[in-house]
Structure formats: structure tokens, C-alpha cells
XYZ file of N, CA and C in Angstrom:
393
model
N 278.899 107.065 136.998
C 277.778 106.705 137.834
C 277.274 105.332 137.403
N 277.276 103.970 138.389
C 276.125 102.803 138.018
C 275.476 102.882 138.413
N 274.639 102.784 137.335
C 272.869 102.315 137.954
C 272.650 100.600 137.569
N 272.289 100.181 138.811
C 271.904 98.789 138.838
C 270.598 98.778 138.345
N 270.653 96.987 137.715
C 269.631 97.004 136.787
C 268.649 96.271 138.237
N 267.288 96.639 137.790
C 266.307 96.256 139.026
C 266.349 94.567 138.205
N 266.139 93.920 139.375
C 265.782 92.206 139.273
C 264.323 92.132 138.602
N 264.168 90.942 137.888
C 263.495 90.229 136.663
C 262.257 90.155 137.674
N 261.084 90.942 137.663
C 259.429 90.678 138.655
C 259.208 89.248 138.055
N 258.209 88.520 138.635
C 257.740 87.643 138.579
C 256.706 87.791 137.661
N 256.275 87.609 136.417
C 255.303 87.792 135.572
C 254.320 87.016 136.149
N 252.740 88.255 136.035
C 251.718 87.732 136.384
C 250.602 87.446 135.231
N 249.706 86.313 134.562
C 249.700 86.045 133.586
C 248.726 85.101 133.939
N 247.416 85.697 133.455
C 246.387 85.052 133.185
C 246.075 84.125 131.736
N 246.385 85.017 131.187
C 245.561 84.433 129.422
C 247.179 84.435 128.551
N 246.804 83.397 127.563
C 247.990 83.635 126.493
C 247.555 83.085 125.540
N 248.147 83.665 124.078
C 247.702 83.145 123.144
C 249.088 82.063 122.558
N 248.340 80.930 121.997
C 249.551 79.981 121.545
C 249.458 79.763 119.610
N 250.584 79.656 119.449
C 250.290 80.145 117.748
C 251.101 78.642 117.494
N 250.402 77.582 116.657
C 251.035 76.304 116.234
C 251.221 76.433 114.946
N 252.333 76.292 114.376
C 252.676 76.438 113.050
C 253.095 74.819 112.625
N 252.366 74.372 111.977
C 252.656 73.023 111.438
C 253.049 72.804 109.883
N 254.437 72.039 109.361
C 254.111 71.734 108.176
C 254.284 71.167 107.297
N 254.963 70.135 106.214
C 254.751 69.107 106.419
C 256.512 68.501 106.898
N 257.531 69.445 107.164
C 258.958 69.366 107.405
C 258.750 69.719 109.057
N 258.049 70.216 109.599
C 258.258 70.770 110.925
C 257.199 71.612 111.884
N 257.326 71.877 112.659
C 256.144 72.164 113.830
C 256.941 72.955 114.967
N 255.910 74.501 114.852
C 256.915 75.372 116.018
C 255.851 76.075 116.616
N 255.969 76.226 117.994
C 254.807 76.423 118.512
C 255.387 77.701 119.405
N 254.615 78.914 119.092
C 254.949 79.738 120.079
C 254.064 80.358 121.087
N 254.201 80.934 122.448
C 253.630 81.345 123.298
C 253.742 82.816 123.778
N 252.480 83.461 123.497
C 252.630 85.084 123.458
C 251.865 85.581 124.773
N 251.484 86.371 125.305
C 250.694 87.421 126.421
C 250.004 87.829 125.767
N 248.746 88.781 125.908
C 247.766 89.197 125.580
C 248.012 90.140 124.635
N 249.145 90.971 124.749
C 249.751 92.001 123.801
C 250.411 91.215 123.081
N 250.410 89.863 122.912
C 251.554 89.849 121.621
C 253.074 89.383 122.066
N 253.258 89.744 123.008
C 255.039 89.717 122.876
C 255.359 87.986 123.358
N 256.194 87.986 122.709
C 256.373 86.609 122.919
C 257.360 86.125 124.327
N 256.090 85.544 124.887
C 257.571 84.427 126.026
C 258.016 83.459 126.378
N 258.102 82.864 125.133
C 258.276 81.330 124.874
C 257.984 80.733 123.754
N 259.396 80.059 122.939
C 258.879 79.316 121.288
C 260.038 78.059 122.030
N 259.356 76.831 120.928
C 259.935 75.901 120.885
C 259.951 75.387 119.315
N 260.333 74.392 118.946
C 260.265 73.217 117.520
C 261.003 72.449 117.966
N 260.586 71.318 116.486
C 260.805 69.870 116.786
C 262.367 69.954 116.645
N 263.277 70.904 116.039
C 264.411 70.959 115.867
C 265.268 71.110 117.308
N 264.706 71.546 117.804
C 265.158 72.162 118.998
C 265.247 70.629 120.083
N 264.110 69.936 120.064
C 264.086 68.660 120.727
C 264.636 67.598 119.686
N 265.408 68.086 119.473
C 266.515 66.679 118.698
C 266.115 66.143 117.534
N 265.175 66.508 117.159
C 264.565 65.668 115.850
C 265.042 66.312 114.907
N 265.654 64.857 113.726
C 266.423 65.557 112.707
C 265.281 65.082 111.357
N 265.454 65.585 110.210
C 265.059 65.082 109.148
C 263.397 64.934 109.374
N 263.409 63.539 108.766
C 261.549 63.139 108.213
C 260.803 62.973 109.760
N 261.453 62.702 110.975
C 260.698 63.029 112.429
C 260.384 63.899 112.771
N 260.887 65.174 112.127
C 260.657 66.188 112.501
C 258.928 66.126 112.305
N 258.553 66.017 111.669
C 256.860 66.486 111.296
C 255.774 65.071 111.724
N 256.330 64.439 112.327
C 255.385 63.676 113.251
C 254.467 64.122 114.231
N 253.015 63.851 114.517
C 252.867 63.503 115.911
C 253.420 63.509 117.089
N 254.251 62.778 117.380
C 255.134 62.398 118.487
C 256.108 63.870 119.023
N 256.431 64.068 117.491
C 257.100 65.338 118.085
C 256.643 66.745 118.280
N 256.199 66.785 118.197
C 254.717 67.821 117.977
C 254.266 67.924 119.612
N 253.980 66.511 120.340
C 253.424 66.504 121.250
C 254.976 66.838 122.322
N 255.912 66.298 121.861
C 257.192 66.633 122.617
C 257.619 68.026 122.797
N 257.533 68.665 121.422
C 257.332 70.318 121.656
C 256.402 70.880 122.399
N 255.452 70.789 122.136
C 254.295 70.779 123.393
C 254.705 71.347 124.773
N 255.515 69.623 125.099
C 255.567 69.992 126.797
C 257.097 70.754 127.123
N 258.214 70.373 125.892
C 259.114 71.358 125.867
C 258.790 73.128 126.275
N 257.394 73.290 125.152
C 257.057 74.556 125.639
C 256.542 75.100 126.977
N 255.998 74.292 127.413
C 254.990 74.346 128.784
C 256.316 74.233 130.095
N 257.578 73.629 129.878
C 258.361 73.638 130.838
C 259.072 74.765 131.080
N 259.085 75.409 129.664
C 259.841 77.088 129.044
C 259.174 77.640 130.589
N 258.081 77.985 130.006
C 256.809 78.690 130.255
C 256.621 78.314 131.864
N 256.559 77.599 132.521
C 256.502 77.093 133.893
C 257.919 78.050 134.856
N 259.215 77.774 134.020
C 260.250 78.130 134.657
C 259.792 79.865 134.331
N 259.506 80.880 133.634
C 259.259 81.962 133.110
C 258.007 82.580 134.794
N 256.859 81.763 134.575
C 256.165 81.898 135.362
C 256.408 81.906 136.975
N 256.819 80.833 136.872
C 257.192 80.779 138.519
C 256.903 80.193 139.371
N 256.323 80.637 140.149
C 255.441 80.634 141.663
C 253.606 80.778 141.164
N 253.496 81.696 140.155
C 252.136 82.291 139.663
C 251.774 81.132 139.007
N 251.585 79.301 138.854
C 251.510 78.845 138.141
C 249.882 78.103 139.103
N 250.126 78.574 140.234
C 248.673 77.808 141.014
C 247.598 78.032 140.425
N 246.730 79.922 140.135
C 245.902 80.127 139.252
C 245.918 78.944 137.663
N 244.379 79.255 137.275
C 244.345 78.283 136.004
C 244.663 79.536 134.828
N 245.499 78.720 133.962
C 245.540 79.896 132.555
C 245.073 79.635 131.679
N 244.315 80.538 131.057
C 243.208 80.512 129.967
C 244.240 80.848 128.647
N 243.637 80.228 127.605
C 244.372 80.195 126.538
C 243.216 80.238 125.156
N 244.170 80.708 124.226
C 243.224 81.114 122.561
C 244.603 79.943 121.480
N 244.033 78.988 121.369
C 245.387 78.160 120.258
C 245.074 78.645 118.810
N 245.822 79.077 118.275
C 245.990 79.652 116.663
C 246.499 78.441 116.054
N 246.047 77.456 114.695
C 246.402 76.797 114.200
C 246.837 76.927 113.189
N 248.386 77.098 112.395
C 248.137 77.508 110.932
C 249.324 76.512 110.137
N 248.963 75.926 109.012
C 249.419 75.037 108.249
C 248.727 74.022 108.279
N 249.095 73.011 107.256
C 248.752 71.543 106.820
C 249.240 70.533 107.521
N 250.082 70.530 108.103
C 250.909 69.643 108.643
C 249.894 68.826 109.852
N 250.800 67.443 110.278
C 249.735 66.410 111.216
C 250.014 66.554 112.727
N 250.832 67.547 113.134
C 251.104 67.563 114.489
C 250.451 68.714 115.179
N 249.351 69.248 114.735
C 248.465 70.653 115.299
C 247.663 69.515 116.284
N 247.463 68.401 116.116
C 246.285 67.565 116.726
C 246.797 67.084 118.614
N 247.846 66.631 117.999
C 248.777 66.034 119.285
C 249.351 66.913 119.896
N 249.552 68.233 119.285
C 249.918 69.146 120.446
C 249.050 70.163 121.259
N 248.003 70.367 120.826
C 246.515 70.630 121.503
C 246.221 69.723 122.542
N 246.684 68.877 122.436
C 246.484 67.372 123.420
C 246.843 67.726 124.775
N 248.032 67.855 124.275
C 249.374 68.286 125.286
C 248.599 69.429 125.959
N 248.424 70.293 125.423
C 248.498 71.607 126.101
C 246.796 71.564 126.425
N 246.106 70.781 126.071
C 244.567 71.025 127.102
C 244.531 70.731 128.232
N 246.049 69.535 128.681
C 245.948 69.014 130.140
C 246.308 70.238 130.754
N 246.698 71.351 130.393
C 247.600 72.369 131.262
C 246.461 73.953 131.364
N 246.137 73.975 130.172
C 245.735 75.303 129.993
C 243.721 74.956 130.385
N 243.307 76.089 130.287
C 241.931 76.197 129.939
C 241.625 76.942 128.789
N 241.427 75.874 127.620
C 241.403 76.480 126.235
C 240.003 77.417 126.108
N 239.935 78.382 125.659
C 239.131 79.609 125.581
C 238.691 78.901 123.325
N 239.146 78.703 122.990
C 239.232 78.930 121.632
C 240.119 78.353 120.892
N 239.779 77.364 119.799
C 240.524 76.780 118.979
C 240.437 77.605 117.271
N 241.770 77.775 117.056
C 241.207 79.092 115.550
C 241.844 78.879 114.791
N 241.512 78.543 113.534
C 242.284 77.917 111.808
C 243.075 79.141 111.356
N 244.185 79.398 111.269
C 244.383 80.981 110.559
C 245.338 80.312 109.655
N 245.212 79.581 108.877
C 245.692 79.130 107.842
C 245.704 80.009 106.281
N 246.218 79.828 105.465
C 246.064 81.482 104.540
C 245.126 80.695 103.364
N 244.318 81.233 102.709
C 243.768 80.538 101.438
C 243.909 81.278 100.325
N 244.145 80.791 99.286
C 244.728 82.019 98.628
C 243.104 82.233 97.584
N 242.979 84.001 97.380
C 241.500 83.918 96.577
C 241.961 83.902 95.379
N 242.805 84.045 94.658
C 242.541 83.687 93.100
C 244.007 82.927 92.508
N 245.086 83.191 93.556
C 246.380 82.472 92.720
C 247.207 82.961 91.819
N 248.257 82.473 91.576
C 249.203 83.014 90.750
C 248.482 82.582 89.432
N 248.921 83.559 88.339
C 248.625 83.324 86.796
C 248.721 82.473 86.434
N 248.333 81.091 85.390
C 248.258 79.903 85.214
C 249.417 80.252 83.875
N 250.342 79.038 83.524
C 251.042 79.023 82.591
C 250.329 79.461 81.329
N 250.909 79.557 80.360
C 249.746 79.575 78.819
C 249.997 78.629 78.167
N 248.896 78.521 77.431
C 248.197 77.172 76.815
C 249.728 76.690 75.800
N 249.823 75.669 76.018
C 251.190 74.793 75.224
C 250.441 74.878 73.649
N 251.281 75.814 72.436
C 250.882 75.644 71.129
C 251.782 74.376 70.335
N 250.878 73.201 69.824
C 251.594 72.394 69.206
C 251.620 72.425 67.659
């Protein structure tokens, strides 16, 4: 017996959350739904950048719209409504700035949020050098 698989619906998609991982080698930005599941990642690796470009600005903002084109073809037709968005920022790195850029022309940002880790007390410190 086949059973045919039913065709891919058109996802309907108000809100998403975007998670920017920056650091100081690279920048990957992914795009989730309200639950979480992811439908759409990009990095600077992915747009050609090799080595010490990778963690620029420039590319950062190139991932950006790499992601937003993912995400456009995913969407569809449903792209007339405005989509509200929550950006998660986490790492040190200099390309969290320029790619917020990118993505405010597109989205309606709801929330900009640091989830960067801090650590409360640290690993054990060496012991004192006896001379």
C-alpha cells in the first residue's frame, strides 16, 4: 500500500524569536517560531568568509540578510503581514550590532535580550607558586 506524503502548507507566522551568537572567530544567527523549533540558521562560514573575516561587522550584517532570504523563501506568500520578533544576544563578539541593523529593517523588534553566561564564582584558582 502507498500512502502519499501530503504537500509542505504554507507556514503561517507571526512572531519569531532570533538567537545571535557572536564570537570573537564567528557569528551564527538562528531563527526559531514561538515553540522553539528552528526554521532557519545561517553563519559567516556559510557566506564565504574564511579565517579573521569571519568575525567582522560586515559579515555579520551579510548573515543577516542571508538569513532573512532563508526565511522569506520558507514563508512565502504570508510575508505581507508585519513580523514581530524577540533578538537573543549571546557572546562578546562585534557583529551582534550590525546584524540587529539588518534585521530591524524587516522585523518589528518586540525585545532586545543579553543572554550571555556570567560565570558566579569560576574555576579554582591555581595555588600559590612556593619559592
Amino acid at each position: 500500500m502507498y500512502i502519499r506524503k501530503s504537500a509542505k502548507k504554507s507556514i503561517d507566522i507571526m512572531f519569531v524569536k532570533i538567537y545571535i551568537f557572536t564570537t570573537f572567530n564567528n557569528t551564527i544567527i538562528t531563527v526559531t517560531n514561538n515553540f522553539g523549533n528552528v526554521l532557519t540558521w545561517a553563519s559567516s562560514g556559510c557566506c564565504k568568509f574564511k579565517g579573521s573575516r569571519k568575525s567582522t561587522p560586515h559579515a555579520a550584517s551579510l548573515v543577516a540578510r542571508k538569513v532573512l532570504d532563508k526565511l522569506f523563501l520558507i514563508l512565502k506568500s504570508n510575508v505581507t503581514k508585519q513580523l514581530h520578533s524577540s533578538i537573543f544576544v549571546k557572546g562578546p563578539g562585534s557583529g551582534a550590532e550590525s546584524a540587529i541593523r539588518v534585521l530591524n529593517s524587516f522585523f518589528v523588534i518586540k525585545d532586545i535580550s543579553n543572554i550571555t553566561g556570567i560565570p558566579h564564582n569560576g574555576c579554582r584558582p591555581k595555588k600559590m607558586r612556593r619559592v
